[in-house]
N, CA, C and O atoms as a Tinker XYZ file with bonds, in Angstrom:
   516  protein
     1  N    105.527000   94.596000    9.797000    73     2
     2  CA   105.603000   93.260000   10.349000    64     1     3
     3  C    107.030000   92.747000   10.185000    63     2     4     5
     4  O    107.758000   93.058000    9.242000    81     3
     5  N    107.368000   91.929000   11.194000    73     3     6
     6  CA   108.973000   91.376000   10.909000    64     5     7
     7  C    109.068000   90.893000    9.916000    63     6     8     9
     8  O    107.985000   90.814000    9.335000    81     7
     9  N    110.275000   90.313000    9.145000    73     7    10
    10  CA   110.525000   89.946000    8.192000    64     9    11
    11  C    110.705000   88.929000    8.687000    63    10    12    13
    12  O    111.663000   88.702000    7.948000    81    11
    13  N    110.651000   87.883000    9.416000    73    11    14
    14  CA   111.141000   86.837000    9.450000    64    13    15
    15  C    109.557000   86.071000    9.394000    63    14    16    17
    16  O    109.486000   85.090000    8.654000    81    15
    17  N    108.372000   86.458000   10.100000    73    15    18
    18  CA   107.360000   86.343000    9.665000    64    17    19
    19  C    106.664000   86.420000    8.500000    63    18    20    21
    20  O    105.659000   85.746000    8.274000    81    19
    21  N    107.155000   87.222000    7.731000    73    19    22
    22  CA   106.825000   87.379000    6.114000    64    21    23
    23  C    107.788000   86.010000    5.243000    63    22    24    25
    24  O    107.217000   85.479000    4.290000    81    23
    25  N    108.842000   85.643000    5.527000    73    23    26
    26  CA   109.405000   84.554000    5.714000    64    25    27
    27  C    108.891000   83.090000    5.243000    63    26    28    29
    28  O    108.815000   82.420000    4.213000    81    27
    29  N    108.475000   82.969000    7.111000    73    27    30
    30  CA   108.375000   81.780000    7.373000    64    29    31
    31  C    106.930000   81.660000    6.363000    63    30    32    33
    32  O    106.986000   80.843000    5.444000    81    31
    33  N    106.082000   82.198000    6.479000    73    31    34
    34  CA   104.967000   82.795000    5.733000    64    33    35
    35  C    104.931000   81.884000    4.496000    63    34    36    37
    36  O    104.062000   81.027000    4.335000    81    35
    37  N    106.006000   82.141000    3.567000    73    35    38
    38  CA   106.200000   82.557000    2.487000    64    37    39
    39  C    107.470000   80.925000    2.416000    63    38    40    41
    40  O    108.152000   80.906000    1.391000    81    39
    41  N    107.607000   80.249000    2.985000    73    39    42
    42  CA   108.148000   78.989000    3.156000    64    41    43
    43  C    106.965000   77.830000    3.225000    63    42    44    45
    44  O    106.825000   76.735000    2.679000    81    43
    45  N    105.990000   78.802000    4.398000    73    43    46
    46  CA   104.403000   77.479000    4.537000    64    45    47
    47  C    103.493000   77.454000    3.143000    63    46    48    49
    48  O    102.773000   76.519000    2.792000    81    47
    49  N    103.682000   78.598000    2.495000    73    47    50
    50  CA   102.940000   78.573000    1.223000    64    49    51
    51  C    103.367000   78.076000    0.217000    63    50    52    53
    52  O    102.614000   77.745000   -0.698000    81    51
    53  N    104.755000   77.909000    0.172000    73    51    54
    54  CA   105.597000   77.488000   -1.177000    64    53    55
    55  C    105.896000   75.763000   -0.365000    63    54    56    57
    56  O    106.019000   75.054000   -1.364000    81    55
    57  N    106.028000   74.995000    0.652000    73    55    58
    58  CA   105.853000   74.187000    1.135000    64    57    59
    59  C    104.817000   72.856000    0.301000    63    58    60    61
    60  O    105.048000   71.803000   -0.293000    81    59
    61  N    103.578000   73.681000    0.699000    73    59    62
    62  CA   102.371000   73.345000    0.253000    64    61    63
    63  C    101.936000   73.254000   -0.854000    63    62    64    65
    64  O    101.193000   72.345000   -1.226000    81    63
    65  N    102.381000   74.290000   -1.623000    73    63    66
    66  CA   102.446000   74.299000   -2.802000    64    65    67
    67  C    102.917000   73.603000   -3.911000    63    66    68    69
    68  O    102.405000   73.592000   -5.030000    81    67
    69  N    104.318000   72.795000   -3.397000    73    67    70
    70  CA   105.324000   72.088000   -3.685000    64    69    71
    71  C    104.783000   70.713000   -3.416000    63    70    72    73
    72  O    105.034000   69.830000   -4.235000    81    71
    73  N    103.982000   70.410000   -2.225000    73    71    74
    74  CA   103.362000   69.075000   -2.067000    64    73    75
    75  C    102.030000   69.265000   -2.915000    63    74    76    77
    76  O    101.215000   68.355000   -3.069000    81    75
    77  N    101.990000   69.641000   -3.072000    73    75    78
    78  CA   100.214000   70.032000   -3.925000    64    77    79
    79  C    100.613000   69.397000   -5.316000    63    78    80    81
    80  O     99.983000   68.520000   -5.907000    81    79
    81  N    101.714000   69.974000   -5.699000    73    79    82
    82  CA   102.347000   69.529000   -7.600000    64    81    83
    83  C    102.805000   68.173000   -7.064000    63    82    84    85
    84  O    102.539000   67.309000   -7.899000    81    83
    85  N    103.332000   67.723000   -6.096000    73    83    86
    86  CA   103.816000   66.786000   -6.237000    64    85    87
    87  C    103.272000   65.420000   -6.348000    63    86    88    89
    88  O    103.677000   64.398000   -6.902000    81    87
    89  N    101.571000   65.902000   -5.209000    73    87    90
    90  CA   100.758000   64.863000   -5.839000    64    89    91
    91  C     99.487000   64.977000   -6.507000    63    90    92    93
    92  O     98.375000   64.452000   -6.438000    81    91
    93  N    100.291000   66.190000   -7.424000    73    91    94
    94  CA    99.214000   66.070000   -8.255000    64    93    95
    95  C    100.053000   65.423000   -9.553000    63    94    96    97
    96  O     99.540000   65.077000  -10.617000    81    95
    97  N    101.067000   65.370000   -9.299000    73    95    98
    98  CA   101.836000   64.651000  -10.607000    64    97    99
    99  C    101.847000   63.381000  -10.451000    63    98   100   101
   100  O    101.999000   62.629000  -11.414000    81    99
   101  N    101.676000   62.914000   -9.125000    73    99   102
   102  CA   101.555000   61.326000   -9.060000    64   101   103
   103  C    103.034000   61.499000   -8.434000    63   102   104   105
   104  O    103.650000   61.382000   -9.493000    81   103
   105  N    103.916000   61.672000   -7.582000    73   103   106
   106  CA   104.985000   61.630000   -7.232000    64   105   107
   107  C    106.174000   61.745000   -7.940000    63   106   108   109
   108  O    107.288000   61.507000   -7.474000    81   107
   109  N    105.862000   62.210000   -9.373000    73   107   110
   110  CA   107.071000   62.269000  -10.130000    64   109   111
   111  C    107.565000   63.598000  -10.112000    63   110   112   113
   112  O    108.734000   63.902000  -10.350000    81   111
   113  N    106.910000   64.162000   -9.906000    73   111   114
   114  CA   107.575000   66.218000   -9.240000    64   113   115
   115  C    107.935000   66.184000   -8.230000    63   114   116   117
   116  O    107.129000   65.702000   -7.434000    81   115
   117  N    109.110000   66.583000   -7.729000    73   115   118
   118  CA   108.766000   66.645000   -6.422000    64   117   119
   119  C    110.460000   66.964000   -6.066000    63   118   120   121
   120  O    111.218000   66.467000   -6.899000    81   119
   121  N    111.182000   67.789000   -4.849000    73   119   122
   122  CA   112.306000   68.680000   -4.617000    64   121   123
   123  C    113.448000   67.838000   -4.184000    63   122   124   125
   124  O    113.827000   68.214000   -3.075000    81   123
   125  N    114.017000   67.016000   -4.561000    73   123   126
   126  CA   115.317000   66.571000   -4.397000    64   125   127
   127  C    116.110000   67.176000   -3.414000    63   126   128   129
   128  O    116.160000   68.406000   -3.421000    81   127
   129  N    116.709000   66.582000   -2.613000    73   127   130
   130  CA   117.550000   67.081000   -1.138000    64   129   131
   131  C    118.878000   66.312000   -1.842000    63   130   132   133
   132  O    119.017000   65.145000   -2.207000    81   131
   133  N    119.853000   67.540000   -1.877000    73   131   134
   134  CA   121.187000   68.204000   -2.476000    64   133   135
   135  C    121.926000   66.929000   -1.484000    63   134   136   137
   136  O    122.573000   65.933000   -1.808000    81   135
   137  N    121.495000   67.475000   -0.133000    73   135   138
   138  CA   122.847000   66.317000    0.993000    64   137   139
   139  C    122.420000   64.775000    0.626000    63   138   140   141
   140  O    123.337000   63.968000    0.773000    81   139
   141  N    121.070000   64.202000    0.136000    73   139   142
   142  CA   120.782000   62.687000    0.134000    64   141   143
   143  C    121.254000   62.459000   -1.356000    63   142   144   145
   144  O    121.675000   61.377000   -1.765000    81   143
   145  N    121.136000   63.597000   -2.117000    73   143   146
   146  CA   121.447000   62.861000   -3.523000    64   145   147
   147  C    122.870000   62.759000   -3.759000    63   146   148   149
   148  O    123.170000   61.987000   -4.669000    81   147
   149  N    123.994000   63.452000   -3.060000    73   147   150
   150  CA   125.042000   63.300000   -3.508000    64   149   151
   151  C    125.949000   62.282000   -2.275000    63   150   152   153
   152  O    126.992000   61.746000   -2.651000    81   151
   153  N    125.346000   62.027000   -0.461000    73   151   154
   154  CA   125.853000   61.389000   -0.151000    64   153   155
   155  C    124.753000   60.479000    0.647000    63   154   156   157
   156  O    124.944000   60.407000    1.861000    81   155
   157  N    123.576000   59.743000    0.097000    73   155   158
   158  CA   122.642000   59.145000    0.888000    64   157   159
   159  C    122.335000   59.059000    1.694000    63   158   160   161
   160  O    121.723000   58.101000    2.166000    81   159
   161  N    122.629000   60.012000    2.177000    73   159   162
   162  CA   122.093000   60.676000    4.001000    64   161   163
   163  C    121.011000   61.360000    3.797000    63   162   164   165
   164  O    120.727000   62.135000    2.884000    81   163
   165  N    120.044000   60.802000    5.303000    73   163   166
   166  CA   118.573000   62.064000    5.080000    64   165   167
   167  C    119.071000   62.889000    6.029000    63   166   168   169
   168  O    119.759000   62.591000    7.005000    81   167
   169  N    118.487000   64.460000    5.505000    73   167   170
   170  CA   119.010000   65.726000    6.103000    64   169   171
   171  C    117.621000   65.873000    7.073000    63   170   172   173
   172  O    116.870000   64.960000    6.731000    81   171
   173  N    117.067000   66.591000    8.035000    73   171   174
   174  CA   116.116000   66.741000    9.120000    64   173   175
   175  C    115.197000   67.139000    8.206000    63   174   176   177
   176  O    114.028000   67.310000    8.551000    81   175
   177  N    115.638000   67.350000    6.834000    73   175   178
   178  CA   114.074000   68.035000    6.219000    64   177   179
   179  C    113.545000   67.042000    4.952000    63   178   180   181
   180  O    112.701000   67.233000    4.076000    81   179
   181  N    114.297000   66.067000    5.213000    73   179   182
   182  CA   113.902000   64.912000    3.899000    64   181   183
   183  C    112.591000   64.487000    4.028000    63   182   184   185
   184  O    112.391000   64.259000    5.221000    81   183
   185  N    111.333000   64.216000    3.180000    73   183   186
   186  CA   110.910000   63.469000    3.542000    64   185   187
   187  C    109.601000   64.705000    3.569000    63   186   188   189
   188  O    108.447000   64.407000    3.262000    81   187
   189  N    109.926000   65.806000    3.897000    73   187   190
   190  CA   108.794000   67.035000    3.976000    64   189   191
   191  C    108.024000   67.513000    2.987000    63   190   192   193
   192  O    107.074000   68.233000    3.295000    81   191
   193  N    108.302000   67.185000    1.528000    73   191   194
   194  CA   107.671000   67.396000    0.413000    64   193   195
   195  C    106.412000   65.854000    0.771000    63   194   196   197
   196  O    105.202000   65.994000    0.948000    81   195
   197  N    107.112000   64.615000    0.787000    73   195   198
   198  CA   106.219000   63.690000    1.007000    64   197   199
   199  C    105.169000   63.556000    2.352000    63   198   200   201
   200  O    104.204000   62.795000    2.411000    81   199
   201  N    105.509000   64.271000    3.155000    73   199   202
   202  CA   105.238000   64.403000    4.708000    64   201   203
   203  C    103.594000   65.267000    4.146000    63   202   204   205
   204  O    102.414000   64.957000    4.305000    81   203
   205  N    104.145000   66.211000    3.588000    73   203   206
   206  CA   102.936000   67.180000    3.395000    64   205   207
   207  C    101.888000   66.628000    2.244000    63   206   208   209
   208  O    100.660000   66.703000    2.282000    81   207
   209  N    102.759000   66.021000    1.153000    73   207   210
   210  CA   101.988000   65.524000    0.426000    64   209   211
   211  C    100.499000   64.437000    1.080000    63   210   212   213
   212  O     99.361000   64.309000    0.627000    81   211
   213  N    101.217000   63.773000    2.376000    73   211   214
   214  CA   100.798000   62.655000    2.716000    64   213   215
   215  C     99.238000   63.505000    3.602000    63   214   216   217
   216  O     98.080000   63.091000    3.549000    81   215
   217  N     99.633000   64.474000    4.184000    73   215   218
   218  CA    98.961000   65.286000    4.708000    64   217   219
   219  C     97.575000   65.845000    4.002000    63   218   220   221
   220  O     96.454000   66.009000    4.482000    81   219
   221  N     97.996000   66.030000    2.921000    73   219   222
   222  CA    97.104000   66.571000    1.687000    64   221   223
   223  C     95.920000   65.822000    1.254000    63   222   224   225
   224  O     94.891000   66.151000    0.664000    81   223
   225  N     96.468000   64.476000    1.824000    73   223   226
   226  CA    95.554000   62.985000    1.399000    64   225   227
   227  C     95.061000   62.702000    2.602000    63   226   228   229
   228  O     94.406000   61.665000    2.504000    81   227
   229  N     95.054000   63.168000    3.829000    73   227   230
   230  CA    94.667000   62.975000    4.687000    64   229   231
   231  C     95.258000   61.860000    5.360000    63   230   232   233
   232  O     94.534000   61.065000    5.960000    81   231
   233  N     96.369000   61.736000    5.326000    73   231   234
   234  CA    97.508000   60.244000    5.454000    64   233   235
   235  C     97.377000   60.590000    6.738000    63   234   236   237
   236  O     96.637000   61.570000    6.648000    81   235
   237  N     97.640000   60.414000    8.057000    73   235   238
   238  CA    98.580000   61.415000    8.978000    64   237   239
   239  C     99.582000   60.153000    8.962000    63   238   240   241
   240  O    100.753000   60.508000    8.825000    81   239
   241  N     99.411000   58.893000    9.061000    73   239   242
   242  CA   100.278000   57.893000    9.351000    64   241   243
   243  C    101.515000   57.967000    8.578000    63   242   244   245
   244  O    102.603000   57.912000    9.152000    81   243
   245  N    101.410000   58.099000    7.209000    73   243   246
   246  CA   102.371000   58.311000    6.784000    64   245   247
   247  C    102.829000   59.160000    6.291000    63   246   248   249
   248  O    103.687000   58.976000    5.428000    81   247
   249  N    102.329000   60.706000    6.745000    73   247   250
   250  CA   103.101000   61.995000    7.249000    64   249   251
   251  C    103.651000   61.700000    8.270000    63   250   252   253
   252  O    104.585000   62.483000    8.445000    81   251
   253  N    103.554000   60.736000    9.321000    73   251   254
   254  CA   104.409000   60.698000   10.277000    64   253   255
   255  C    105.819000   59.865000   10.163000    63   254   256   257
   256  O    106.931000   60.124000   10.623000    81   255
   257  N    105.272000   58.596000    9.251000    73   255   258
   258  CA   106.129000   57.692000    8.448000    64   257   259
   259  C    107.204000   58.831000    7.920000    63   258   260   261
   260  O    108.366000   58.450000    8.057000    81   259
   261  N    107.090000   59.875000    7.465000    73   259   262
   262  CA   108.063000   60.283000    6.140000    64   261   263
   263  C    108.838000   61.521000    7.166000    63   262   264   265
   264  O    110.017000   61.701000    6.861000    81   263
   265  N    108.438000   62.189000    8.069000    73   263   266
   266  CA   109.320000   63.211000    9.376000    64   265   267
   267  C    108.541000   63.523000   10.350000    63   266   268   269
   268  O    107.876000   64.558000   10.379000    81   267
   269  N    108.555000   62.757000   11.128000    73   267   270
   270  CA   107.614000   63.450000   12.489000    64   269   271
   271  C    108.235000   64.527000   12.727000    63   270   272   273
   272  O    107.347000   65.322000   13.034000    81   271
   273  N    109.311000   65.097000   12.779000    73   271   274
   274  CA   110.122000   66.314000   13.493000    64   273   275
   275  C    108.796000   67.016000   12.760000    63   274   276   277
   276  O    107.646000   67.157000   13.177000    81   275
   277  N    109.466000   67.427000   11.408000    73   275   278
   278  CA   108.791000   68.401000   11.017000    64   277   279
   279  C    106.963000   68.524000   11.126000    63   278   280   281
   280  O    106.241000   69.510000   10.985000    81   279
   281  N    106.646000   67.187000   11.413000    73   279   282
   282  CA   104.983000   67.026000   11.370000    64   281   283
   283  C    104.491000   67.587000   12.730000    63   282   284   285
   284  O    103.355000   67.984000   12.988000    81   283
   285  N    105.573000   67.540000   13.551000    73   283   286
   286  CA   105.210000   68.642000   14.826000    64   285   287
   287  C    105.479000   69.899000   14.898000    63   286   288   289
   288  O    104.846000   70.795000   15.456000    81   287
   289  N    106.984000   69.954000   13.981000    73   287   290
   290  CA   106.856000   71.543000   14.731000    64   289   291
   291  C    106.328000   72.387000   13.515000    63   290   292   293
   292  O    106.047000   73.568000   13.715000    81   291
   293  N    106.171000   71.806000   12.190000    73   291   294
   294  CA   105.302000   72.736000   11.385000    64   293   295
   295  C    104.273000   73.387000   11.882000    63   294   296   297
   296  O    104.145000   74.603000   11.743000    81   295
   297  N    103.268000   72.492000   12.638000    73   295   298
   298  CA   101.894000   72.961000   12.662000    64   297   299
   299  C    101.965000   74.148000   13.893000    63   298   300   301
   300  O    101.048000   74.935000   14.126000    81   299
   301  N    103.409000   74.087000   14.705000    73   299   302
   302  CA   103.261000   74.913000   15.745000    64   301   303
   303  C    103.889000   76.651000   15.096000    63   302   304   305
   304  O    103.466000   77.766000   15.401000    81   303
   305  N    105.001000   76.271000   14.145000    73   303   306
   306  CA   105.443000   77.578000   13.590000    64   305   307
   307  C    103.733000   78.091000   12.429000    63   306   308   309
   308  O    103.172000   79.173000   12.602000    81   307
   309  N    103.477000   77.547000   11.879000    73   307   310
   310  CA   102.591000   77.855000   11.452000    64   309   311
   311  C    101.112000   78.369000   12.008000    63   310   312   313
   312  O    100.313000   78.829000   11.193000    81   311
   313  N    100.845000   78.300000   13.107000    73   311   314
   314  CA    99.770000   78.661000   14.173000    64   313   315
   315  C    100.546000   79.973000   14.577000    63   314   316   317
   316  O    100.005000   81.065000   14.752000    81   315
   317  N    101.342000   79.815000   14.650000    73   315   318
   318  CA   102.149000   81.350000   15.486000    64   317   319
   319  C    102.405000   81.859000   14.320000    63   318   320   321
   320  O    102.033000   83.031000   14.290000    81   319
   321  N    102.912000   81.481000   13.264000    73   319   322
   322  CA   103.183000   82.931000   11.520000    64   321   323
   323  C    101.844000   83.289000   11.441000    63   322   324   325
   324  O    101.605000   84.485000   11.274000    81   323
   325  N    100.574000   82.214000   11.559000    73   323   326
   326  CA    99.443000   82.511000   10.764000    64   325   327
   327  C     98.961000   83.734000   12.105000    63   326   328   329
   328  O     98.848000   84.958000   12.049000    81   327
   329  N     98.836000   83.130000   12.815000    73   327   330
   330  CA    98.637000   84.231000   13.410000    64   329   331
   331  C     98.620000   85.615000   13.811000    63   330   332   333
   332  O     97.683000   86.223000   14.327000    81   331
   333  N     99.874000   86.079000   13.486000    73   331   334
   334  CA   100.632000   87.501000   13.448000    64   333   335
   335  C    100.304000   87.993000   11.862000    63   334   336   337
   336  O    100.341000   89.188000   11.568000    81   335
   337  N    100.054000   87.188000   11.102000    73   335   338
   338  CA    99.868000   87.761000    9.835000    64   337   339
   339  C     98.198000   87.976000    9.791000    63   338   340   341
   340  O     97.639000   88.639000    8.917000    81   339
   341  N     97.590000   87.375000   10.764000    73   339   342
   342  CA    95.854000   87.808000   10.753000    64   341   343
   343  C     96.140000   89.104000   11.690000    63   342   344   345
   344  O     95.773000   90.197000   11.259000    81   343
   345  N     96.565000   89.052000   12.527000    73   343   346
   346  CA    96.632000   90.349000   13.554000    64   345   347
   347  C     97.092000   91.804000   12.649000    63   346   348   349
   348  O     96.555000   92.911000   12.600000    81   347
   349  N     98.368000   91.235000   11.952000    73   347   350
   350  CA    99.122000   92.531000   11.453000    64   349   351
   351  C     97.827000   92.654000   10.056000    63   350   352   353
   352  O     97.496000   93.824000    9.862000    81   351
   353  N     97.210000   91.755000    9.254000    73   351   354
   354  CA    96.067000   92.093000    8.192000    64   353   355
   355  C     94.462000   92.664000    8.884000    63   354   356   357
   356  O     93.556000   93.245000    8.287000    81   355
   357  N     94.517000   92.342000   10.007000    73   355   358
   358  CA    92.812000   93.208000   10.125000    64   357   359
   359  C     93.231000   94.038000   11.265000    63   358   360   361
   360  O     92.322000   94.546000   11.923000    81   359
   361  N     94.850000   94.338000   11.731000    73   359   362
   362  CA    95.050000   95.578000   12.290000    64   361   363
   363  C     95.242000   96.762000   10.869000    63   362   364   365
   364  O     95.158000   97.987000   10.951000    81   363
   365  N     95.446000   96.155000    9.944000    73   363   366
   366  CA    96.063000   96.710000    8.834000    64   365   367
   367  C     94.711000   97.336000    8.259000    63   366   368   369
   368  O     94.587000   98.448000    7.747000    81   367
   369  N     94.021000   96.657000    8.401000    73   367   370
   370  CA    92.631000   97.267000    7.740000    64   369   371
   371  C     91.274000   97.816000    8.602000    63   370   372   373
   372  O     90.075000   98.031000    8.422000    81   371
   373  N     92.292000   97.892000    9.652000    73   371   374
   374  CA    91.450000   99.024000   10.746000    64   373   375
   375  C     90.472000   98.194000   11.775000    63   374   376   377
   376  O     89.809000   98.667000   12.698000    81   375
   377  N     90.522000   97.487000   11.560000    73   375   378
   378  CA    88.806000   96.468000   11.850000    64   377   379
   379  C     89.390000   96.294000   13.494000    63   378   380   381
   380  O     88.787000   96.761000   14.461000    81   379
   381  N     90.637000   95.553000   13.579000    73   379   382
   382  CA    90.299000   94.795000   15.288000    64   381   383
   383  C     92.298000   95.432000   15.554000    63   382   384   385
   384  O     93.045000   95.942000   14.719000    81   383
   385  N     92.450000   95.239000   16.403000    73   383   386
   386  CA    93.874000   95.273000   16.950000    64   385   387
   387  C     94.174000   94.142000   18.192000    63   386   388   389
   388  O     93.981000   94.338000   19.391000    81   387
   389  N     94.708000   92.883000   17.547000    73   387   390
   390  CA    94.236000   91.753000   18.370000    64   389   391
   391  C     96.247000   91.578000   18.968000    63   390   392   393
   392  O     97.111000   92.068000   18.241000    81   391
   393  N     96.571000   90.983000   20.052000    73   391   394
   394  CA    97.780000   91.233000   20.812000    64   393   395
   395  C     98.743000   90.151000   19.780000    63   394   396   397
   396  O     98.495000   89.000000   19.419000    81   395
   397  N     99.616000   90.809000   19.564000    73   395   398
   398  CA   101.145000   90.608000   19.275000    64   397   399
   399  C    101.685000   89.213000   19.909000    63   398   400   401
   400  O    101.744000   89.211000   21.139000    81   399
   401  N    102.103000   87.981000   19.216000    73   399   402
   402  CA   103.294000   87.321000   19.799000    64   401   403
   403  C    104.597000   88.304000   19.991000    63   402   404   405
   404  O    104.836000   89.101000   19.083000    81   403
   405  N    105.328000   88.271000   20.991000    73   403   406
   406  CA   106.008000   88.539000   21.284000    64   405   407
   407  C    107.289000   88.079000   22.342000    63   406   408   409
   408  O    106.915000   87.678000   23.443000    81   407
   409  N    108.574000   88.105000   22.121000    73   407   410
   410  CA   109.504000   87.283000   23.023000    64   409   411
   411  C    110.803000   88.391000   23.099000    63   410   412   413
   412  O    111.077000   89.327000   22.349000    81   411
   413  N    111.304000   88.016000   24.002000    73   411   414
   414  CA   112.736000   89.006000   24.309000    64   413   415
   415  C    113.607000   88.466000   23.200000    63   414   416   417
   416  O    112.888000   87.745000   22.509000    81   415
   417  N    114.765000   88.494000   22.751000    73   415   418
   418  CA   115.457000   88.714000   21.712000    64   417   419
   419  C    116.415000   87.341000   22.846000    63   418   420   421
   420  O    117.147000   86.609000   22.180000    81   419
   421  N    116.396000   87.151000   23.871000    73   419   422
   422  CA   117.232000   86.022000   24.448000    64   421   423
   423  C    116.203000   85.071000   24.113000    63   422   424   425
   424  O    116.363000   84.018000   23.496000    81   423
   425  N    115.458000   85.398000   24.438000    73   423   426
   426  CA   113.975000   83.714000   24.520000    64   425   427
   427  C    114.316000   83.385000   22.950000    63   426   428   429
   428  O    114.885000   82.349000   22.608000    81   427
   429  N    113.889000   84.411000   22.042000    73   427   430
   430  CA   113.741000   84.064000   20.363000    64   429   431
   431  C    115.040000   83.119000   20.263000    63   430   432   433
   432  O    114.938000   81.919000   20.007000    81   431
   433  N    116.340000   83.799000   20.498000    73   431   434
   434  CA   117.617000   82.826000   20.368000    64   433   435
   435  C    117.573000   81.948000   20.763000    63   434   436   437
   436  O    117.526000   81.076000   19.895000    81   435
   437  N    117.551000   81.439000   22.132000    73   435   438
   438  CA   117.496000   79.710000   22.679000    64   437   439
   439  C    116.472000   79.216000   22.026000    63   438   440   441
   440  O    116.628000   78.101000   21.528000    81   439
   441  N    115.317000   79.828000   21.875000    73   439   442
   442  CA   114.096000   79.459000   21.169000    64   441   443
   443  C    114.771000   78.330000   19.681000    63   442   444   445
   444  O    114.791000   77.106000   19.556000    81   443
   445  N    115.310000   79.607000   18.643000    73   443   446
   446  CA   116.233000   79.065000   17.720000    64   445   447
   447  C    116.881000   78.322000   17.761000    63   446   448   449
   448  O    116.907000   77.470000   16.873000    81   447
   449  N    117.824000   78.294000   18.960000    73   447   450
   450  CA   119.259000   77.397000   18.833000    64   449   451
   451  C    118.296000   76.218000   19.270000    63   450   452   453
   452  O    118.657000   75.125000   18.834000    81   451
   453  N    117.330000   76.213000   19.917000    73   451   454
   454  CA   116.493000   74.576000   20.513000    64   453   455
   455  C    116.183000   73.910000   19.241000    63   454   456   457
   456  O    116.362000   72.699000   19.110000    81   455
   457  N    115.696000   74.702000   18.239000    73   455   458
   458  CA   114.886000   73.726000   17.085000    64   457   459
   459  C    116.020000   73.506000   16.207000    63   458   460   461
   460  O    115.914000   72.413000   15.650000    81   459
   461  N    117.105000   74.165000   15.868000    73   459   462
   462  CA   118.127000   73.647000   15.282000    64   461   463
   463  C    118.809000   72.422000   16.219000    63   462   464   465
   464  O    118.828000   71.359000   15.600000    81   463
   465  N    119.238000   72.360000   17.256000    73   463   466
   466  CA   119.913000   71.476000   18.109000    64   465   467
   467  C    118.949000   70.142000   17.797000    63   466   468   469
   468  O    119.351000   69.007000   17.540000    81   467
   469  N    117.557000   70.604000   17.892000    73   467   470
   470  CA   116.890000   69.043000   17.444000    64   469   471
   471  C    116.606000   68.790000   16.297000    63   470   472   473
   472  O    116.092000   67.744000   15.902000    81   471
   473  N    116.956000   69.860000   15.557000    73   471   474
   474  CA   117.072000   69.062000   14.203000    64   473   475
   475  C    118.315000   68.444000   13.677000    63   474   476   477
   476  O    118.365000   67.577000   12.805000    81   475
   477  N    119.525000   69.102000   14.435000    73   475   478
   478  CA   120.415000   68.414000   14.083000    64   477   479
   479  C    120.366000   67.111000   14.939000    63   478   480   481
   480  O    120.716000   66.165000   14.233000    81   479
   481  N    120.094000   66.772000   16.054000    73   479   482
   482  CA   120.100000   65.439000   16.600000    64   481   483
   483  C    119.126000   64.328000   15.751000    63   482   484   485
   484  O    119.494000   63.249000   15.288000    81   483
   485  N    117.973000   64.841000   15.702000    73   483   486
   486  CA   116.884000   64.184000   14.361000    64   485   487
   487  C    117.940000   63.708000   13.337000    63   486   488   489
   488  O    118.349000   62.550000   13.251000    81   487
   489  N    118.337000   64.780000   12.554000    73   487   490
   490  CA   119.213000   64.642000   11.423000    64   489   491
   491  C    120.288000   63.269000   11.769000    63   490   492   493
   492  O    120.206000   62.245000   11.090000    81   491
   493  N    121.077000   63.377000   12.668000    73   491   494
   494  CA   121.944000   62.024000   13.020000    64   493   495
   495  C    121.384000   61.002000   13.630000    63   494   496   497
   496  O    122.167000   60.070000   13.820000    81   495
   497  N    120.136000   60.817000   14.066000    73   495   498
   498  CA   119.748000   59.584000   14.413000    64   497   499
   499  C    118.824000   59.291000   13.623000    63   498   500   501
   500  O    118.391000   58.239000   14.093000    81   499
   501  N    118.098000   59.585000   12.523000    73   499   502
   502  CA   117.835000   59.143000   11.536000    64   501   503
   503  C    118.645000   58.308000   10.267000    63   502   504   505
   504  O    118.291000   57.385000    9.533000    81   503
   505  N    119.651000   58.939000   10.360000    73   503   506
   506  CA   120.725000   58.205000    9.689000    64   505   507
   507  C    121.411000   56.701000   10.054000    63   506   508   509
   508  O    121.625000   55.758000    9.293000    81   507
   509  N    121.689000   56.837000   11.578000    73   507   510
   510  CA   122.459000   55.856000   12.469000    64   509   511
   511  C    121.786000   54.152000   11.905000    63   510   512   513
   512  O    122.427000   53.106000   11.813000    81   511
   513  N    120.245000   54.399000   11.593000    73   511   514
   514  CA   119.928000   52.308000   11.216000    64   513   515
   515  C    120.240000   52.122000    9.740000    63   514   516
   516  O    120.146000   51.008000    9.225000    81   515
């Protein structure tokens, strides 16, 4: 299986995981963003420890309150990792051989450069009020 899928994988689990301690501590755990603490700017991913936390509680309002960016395109990278990792586990164990996401190596790039380009625009107009 690609590695970038084992990855992202392995980002949605430690994600979750990270919002899970965080409210289970009552909000006093929880991952500090390096760019807001040293120059009070939110970076496109601020706000995602609480986003998920909020999620966890069944908030959606204020998972949306804390990053909509990410409250959308999580659930879409995550439908497409989870996916390839059920295909590549019960192709793996013989049972079904169910079809491959798959994209040309140009699509994957613009693909990429699109969700960075809006996260960096997110990133500066979040800042701007």
């Amino acid at each position: 299986m690609d590695r970038r899928v084992w990855g992202l994988s392995a980002v949605g689990v430690g994600g979750f995981a990270l919002a899970g301690l965080y409210q289970l501590s009552g909000g006093r755990i929880g991952v500090p963003c390096i760019l807001h603490a040293t120059t009070g700017l939110n970076c496109p991913l601020c706000g995602s420890t609480r986003m998920a936390a909020a999620l966890l509680r069944g908030d959606l309002d204020a998972a949306w309150h804390f990053n909509p960016v990410i409250l959308v395109l999580g659930p879409l990278v995550g439908i497409a990792v989870g996916y390839q990792v059920l295909a590549w586990g019960l192709e793996s164990l013989r049972l079904v051989r169910l079809p491959r996401l798959s994209m040309s190596p140009q699509v994957a790039d613009w693909l990429i450069k699109g969700v960075i380009a809006l996260l960096v625009v997110y990133g500066v107009a979040r800042n701007l009020n």
